Coordinates of C-alpha atoms in Angstrom, one line a residue:
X9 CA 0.0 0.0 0.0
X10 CA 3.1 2.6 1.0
X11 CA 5.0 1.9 -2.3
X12 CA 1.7 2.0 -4.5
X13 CA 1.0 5.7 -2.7
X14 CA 4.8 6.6 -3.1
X15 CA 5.0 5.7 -6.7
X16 CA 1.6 7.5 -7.4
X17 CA 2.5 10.4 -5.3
X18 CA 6.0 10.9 -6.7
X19 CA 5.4 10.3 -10.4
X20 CA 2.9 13.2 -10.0
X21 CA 5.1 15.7 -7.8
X22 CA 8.5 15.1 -9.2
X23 CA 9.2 18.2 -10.4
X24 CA 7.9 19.7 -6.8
X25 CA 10.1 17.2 -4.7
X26 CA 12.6 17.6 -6.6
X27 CA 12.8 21.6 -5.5
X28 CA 12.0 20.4 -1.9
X29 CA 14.7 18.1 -1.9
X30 CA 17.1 21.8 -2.5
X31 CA 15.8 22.5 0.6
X32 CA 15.6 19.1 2.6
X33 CA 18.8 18.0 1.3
X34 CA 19.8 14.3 1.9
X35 CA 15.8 13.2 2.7
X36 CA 14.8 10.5 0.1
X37 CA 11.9 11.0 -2.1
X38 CA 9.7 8.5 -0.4
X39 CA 9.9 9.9 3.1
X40 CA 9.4 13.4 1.3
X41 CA 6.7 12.2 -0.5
X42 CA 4.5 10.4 3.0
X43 CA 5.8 14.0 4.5
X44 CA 3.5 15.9 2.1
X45 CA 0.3 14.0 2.5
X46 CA 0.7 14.2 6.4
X47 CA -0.6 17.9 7.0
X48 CA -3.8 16.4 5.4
X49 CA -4.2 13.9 7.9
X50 CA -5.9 14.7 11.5
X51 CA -9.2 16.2 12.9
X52 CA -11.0 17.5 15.8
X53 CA -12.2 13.9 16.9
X54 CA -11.0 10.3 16.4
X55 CA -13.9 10.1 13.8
X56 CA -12.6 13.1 11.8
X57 CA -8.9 11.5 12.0
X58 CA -9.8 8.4 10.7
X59 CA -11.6 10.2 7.3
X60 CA -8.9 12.0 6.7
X61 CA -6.8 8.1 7.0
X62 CA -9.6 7.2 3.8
X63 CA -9.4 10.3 1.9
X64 CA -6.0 10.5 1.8
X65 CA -6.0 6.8 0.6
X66 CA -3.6 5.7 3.8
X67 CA -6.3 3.5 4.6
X68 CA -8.7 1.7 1.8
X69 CA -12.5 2.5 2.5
X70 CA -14.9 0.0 3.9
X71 CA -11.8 -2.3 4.5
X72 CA -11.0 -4.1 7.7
X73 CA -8.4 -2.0 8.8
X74 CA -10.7 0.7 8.7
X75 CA -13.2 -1.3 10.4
X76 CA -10.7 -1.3 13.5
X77 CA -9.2 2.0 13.2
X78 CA -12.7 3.1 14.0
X79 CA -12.7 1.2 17.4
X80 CA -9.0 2.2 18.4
X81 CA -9.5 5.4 20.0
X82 CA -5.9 7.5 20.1
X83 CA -7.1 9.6 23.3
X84 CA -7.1 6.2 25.1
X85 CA -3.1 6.1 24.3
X86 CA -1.9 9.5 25.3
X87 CA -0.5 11.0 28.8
X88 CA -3.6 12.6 30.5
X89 CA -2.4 16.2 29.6
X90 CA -3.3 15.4 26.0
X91 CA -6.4 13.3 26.5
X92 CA -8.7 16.3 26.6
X93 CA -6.9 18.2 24.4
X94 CA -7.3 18.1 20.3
X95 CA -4.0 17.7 19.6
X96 CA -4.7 14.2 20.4
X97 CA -6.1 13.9 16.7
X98 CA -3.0 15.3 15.2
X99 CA -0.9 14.0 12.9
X100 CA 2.3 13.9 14.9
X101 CA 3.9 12.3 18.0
X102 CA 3.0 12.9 21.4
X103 CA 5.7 12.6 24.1
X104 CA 4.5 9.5 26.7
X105 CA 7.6 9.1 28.4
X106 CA 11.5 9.8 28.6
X107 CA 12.1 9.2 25.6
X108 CA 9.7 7.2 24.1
X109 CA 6.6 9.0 22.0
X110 CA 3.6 7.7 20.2
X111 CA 4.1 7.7 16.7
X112 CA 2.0 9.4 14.3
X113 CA -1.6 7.7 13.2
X114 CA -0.4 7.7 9.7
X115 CA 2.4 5.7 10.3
X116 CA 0.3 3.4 13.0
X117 CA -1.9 2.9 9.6
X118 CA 0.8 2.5 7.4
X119 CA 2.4 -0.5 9.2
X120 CA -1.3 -2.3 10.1
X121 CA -1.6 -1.5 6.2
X122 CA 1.3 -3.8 5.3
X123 CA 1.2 -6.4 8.1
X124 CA -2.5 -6.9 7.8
X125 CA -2.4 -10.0 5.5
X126 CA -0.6 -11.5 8.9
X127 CA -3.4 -10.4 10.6
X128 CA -6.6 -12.6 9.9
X129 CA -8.6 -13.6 13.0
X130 CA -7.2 -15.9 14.5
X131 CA -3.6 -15.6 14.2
X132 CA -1.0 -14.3 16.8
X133 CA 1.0 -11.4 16.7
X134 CA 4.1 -9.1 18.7
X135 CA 4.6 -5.4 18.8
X136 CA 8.2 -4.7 20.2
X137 CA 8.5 -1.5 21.9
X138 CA 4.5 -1.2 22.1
X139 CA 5.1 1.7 23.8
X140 CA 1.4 3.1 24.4
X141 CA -0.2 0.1 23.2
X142 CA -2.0 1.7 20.6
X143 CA -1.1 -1.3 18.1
X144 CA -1.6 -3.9 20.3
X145 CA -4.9 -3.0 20.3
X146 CA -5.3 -2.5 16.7
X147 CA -4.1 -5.7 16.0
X148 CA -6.4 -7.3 18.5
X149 CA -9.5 -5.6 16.3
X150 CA -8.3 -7.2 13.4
X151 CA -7.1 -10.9 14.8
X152 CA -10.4 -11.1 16.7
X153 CA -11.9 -13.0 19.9
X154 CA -9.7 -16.2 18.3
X155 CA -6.3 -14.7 18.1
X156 CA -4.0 -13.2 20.7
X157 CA -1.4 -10.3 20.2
X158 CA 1.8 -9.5 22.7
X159 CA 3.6 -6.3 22.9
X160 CA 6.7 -6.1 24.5
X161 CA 8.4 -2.6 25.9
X162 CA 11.6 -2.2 28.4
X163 CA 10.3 0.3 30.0
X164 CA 8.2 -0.6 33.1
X165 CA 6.6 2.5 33.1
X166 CA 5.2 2.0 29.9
X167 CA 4.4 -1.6 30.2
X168 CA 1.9 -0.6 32.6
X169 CA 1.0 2.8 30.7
X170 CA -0.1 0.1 27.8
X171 CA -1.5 -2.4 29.9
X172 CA -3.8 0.6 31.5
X173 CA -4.8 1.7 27.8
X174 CA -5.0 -1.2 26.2
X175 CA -7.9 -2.8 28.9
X176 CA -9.3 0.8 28.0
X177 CA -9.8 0.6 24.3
X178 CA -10.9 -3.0 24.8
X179 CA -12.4 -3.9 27.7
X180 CA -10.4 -4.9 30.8
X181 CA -12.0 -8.5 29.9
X182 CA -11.2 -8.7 26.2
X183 CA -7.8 -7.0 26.9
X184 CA -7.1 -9.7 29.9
X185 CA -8.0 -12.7 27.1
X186 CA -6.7 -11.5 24.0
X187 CA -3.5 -9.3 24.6
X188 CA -0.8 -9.9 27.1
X189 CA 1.9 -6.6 27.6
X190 CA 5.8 -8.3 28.5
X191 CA 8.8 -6.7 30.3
X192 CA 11.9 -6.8 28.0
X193 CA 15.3 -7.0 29.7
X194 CA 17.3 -5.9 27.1
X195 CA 18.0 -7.1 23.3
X196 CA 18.7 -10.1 24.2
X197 CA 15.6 -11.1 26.2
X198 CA 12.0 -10.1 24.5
X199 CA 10.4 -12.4 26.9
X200 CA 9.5 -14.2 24.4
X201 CA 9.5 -17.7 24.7
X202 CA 11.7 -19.5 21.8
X203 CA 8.8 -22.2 21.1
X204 CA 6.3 -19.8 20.4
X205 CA 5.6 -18.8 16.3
X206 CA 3.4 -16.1 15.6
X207 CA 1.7 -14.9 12.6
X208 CA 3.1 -11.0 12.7
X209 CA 6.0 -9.6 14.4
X210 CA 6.0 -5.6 14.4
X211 CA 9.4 -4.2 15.6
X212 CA 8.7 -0.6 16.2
X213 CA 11.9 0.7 16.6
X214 CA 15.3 0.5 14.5
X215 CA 17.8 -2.3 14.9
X216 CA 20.8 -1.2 13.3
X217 CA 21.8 -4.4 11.3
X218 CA 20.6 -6.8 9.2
X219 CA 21.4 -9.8 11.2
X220 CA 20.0 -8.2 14.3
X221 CA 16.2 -7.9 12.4
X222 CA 17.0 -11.5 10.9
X223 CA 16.9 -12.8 14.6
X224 CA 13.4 -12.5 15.0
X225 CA 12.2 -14.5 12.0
X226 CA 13.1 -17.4 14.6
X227 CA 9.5 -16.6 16.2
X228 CA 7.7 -16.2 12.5
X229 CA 5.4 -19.2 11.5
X230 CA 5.9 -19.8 7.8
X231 CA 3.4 -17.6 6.1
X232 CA 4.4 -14.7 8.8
X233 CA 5.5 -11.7 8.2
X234 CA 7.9 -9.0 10.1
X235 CA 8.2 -5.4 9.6
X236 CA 11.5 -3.7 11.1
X237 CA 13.6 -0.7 10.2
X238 CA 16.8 -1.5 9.8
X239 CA 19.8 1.7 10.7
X240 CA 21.5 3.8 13.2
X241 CA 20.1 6.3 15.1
X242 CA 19.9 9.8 13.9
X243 CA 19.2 8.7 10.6
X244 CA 17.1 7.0 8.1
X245 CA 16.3 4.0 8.4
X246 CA 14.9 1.4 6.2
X247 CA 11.7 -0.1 7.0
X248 CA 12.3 -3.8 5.3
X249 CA 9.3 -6.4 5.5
X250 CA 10.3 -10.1 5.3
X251 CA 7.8 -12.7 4.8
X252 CA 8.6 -16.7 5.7
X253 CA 7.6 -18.9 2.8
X254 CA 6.4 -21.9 3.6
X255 CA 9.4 -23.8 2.2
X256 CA 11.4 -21.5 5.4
X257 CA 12.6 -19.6 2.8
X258 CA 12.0 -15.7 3.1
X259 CA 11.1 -13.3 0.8
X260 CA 12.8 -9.7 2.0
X261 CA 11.2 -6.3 1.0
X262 CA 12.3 -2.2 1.6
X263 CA 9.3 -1.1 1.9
X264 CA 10.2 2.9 2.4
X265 CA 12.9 5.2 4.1
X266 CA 11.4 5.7 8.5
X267 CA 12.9 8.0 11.1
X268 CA 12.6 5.6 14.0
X269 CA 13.7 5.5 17.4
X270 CA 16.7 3.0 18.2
X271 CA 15.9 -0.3 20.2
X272 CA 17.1 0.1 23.6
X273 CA 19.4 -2.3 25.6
X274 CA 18.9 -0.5 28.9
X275 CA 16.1 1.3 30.9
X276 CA 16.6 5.6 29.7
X277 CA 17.9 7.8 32.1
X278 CA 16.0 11.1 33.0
X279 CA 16.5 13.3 30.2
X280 CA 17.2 17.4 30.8
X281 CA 14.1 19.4 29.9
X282 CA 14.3 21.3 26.7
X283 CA 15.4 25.4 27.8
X284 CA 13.6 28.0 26.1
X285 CA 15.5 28.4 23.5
X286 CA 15.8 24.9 22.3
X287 CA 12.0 24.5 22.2
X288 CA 12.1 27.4 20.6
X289 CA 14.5 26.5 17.7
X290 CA 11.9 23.2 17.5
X291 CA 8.8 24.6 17.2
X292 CA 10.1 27.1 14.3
X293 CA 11.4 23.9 12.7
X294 CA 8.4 22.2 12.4
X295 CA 6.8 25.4 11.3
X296 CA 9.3 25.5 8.5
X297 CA 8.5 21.9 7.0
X298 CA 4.6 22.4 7.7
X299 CA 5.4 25.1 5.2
X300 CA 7.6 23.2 3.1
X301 CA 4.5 20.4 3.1
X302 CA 1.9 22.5 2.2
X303 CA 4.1 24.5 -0.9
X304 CA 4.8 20.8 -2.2
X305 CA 0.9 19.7 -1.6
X306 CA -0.7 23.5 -3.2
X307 CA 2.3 24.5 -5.2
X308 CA 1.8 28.2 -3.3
X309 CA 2.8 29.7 -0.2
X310 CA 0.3 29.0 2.6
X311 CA -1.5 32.4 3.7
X312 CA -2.4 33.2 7.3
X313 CA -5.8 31.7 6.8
X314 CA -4.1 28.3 5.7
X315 CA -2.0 28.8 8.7
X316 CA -4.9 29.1 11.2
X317 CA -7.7 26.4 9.3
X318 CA -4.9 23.5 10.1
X319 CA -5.0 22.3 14.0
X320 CA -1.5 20.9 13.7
X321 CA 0.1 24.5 12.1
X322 CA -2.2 26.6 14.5
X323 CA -0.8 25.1 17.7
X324 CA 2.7 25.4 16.2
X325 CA 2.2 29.2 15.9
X326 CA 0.9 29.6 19.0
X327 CA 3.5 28.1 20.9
X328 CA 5.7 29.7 18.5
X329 CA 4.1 33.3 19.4
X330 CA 4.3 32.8 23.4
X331 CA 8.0 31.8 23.6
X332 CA 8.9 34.9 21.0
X333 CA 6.9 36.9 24.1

């Protein structure tokens, strides 16, 4: 589904991405190209954010995934602060931790897009680094009463941070029969036990070698599939998918270039709060590639009324405007 939108997107915009990428020099095309449909995708409820999934053709209308999308609720997954708030809607990351965020709902979509022939009901499936649990859920929508999904995190505040949102999508009785939420001890130790197979194996953040993703097709049934990015931190990575045949051969695929957080191997430290003028520097940033976004998606410079009609740019400004104060 990602390379079908890339290739349709891109063919179209080449010219424009190509005058983006003199300003985003060293970004590939792809990651450009699922950057430029993101402004586009959010609302002011969870109803609102999952049309803009369909009309944006992340997510195929009347399809399953929709169908659980719909039931997946993102204000169950974020930090209090944000659960009455509408940026919980937005198409971007929300901080849930030290160091660990919940990624945006395109890219939740995205990935149940291209794992979801692993998920029929029925079949099992892991989410390493779960994080808010957000996916666990998602999966358990599509896998049904019949199947069973694990996520796995090393963070023991964020085990129970998904535990707590998971029984709230679902149901503390559905969540306590058809997920289970794992402790990790490091890279070595996924809790995981080596006899089990499963259907789907999510890795949601980067390993940085090839052999390292290889090491979890160990756990694939043939007919699985796993999704991992692959590369160091601080850069791109590529998001691969590998598929076991049912000979135990596997079939590897790049899907697209990711920016993902790297696996960890210890519990994070505290991290120093951003000063004023770091937050600062970020927010006018992410104002800058809104901008970029919306010249590649209009082919014009947005006006003020642009600027203040989209939620995401809106609260950008604003925060932008009280730190100038």
């Amino acid at each position: 589904m990602i390379s079908q939108l890339v290739r349709s997107l891109s063919s179209s915009r080449k010219n424009v991405n190509c005058r983006l990428l003199s300003v985003l020099r060293g970004i590939s095309e792809d990651l450009l190209v699922s950057t430029s449909i993101g402004h586009q995708i959010g609302g002011d409820s969870h109803s609102a954010l999952v049309d803009s999934l369909v009309r944006t053709n992340v997510v195929t209308a009347g399809s399953r995934l929709e169908a659980a999308l719909r039931h997946v609720d993102r204000g169950d997954f974020v930090l209090t602060a944000f659960r009455d708030s509408s940026e919980r809607y937005d198409n971007r990351p929300l901080k849930i931790g030290t160091v660990a965020t919940i990624s945006t709902p395109q890219q939740h979509a995205q990935v149940l897009g291209l794992l979801e022939p692993h998920l029929h009901p029925g079949m099992t499936a892991v989410d390493v680094g779960c994080g808010s649990g957000i996916l666990v859920a998602a999966m358990s929508r599509l896998v049904g009463p019949f199947g069973f999904v694990t996520g796995v995190d090393i963070v023991p505040d964020l085990v129970t941070f998904s535990r707590e949102n998971v029984q709230r999508s679902l149901g503390k009785e559905v969540a306590d029969k058809q997920t289970k939420i794992l402790l990790s001890t490091g890279k070595n130790d996924f809790g995981l036990a080596f006899d089990n197979k499963y259907d789907c194996i999510h890795i949601g953040v980067a390993v940085e070698t090839k052999a390292e993703a290889e090491s979890f097709l160990k756990y694939l049934k043939p007919g699985g599939g796993l999704l991992v990015p692959i590369g160091g931190a601080g850069a791109e990575q590529k998001l691969v998918k590998m598929t076991k045949l049912a000979d135990g051969t596997v079939d590897k695929r790049d899907i697209m270039s990711v920016l993902c957080q790297p696996i960890l191997d210890t519990v994070p430290e505290e991290v120093v709060h951003e000063s004023r003028a770091e937050k600062l520097k970020r927010v006018e940033k992410a104002l800058a590639e809104w901008r970029n976004a919306f010249e590649v998606e209009y082919e014009r410079k947005p006006t003020r009324d642009d600027l203040m009609c989209n939620t995401y740019a809106k609260n950008l400004f604003e925060e932008f405007a009280a730190l100038r104060k």
